[in-house]
């Protein structure tokens, strides 16, 4: 495919191949953008931002809503593209495409709701004859940088709110999975988005990222990806707004009163979908010693039931990892944990880019498999004596994106919600759950700011304060 910059579809002689992670075959190519291409995109976005800011909320709503209608008709086609470039099974890709459609529909609604509020200035001592109110205006140019693992859904969380707020957006999708984003741009253009207001630049983040993120024309960066790249962007961005949606090693606590069959099913869904390549995958299970053995038996059965293979075939429950070197890294971390005393209960094998669903017990928090983000199909179980130990271990990490507890005890549940350092807290379900309208984002090294169209719009707009100094 071509990239979309300067208000048109553009090709370049230097290309990057997009590979099918299961077969290794080339499914398409994309242009490798240069720093000059970034300059073109920035200049164009200046014009795009002016055009968008002049549109009424309803005009923006009409365009974005139309995109959601077109997407609804093309969910199957979008899902096929996701599976081909990313490697997740078709059922998960279909869910991603449907949810992406919903994000765009939610964003369209937000375009109608940009508002301010009256500030009761005369509530302050000695203030008389003043009337104050706030107004929200678009930031201007938004840069949206997305990771490989949700190539459509996470792009929609950036482009939908950015355009709803009246900004222009420059997208920089992951180089491994750029096709879904490019197809989405086609749909936005088909629905009538001004071509200067939506651009998608393809190429290596390490080559074009700094020029894009450091430019003063850019007023807002919304980034989803690894902590390392997120921190790098924060350093190069300078004084501008940033939203950082970064990684995690999410904990799940099981108390002795939990329904173990339900936990085992939820933990399997939460730990292994998309081969564990989800930022809120369950990675660390902290099981009360009274149910530890029974839980392991129930969970092992679930894990061994996850078949691997070609993600496009309906019988496959888990596909490949995105790159072979990631599968190799995960396998090395598993071996290292076993050498340090962890017990391999299931899986532990690698065949090319496929890593079998793996379950370890006797995991210690200092093992890499627990302390770092695995981002692969591995879950580690640790036995704990009580709720205090479980919460202390849950918090024994730099991350804080999602955490879960299974219990029927309201006091344990509320203690967990208050004391675990995490942006998302699940009671009686696994860590991997998200409704796209909710505020979503991490604490500590898992990030800054919130996504979810209503909340992203707040982060992509500036609040101005107006004060009328009235005559008596
Ligand atoms: P990544 O390596 O950090 O890449 C993310 C994006 O950043 C890609 O588009 C990449 O481009 C770009 N990039 C790389 N270097 C850059 C630079 N110097 N300046 C600007 N952009 C740059 O992450 P990934 O491997 O694709 O995704 C996995 C990570 O994302 C995991 O840590 C996961 O937890 C996190 N994640 C978080 C959330 C969340 O909501 N919190 C959701 C999903 C994923 P290239 O592809 O060209 O390198």
Short mmCIF file of C-alpha atoms in Angstrom, two decimals, residues 46 74 78 102 108 128 134 170 200 216 222 224 233 241 255 288 292 315 335 381 383 393 395 400 427:
data_model
loop_
_atom_site.label_atom_id
_atom_site.label_comp_id
_atom_site.label_asym_id
_atom_site.label_seq_id
_atom_site.Cartn_x
_atom_site.Cartn_y
_atom_site.Cartn_z
CA UNK A 46 -1.13 22.78 9.74
CA UNK A 74 -16.57 -4.15 6.23
CA UNK A 78 -10.91 -5.53 8.28
CA UNK A 102 -17.75 1.07 18.21
CA UNK A 108 -18.62 10.70 16.59
CA UNK A 128 -18.11 41.02 42.40
CA UNK A 134 -14.34 27.85 30.16
CA UNK A 170 -0.68 12.28 11.72
CA UNK A 200 -0.59 8.13 7.82
CA UNK A 216 6.92 22.42 17.86
CA UNK A 222 -0.74 10.04 21.88
CA UNK A 224 0.78 3.32 22.75
CA UNK A 233 9.41 10.08 23.26
CA UNK A 241 0.88 17.24 25.85
CA UNK A 255 -8.58 -15.85 47.44
CA UNK A 288 -3.90 -18.40 48.18
CA UNK A 292 -3.10 -23.23 45.08
CA UNK A 315 -9.96 -24.61 14.77
CA UNK A 335 14.27 -21.62 30.65
CA UNK A 381 1.75 -18.83 39.56
CA UNK A 383 1.48 -19.20 46.36
CA UNK A 393 3.43 -8.87 45.64
CA UNK A 395 2.51 -3.95 43.88
CA UNK A 400 0.31 -0.65 37.12
CA UNK A 427 -13.23 -8.00 40.70
#
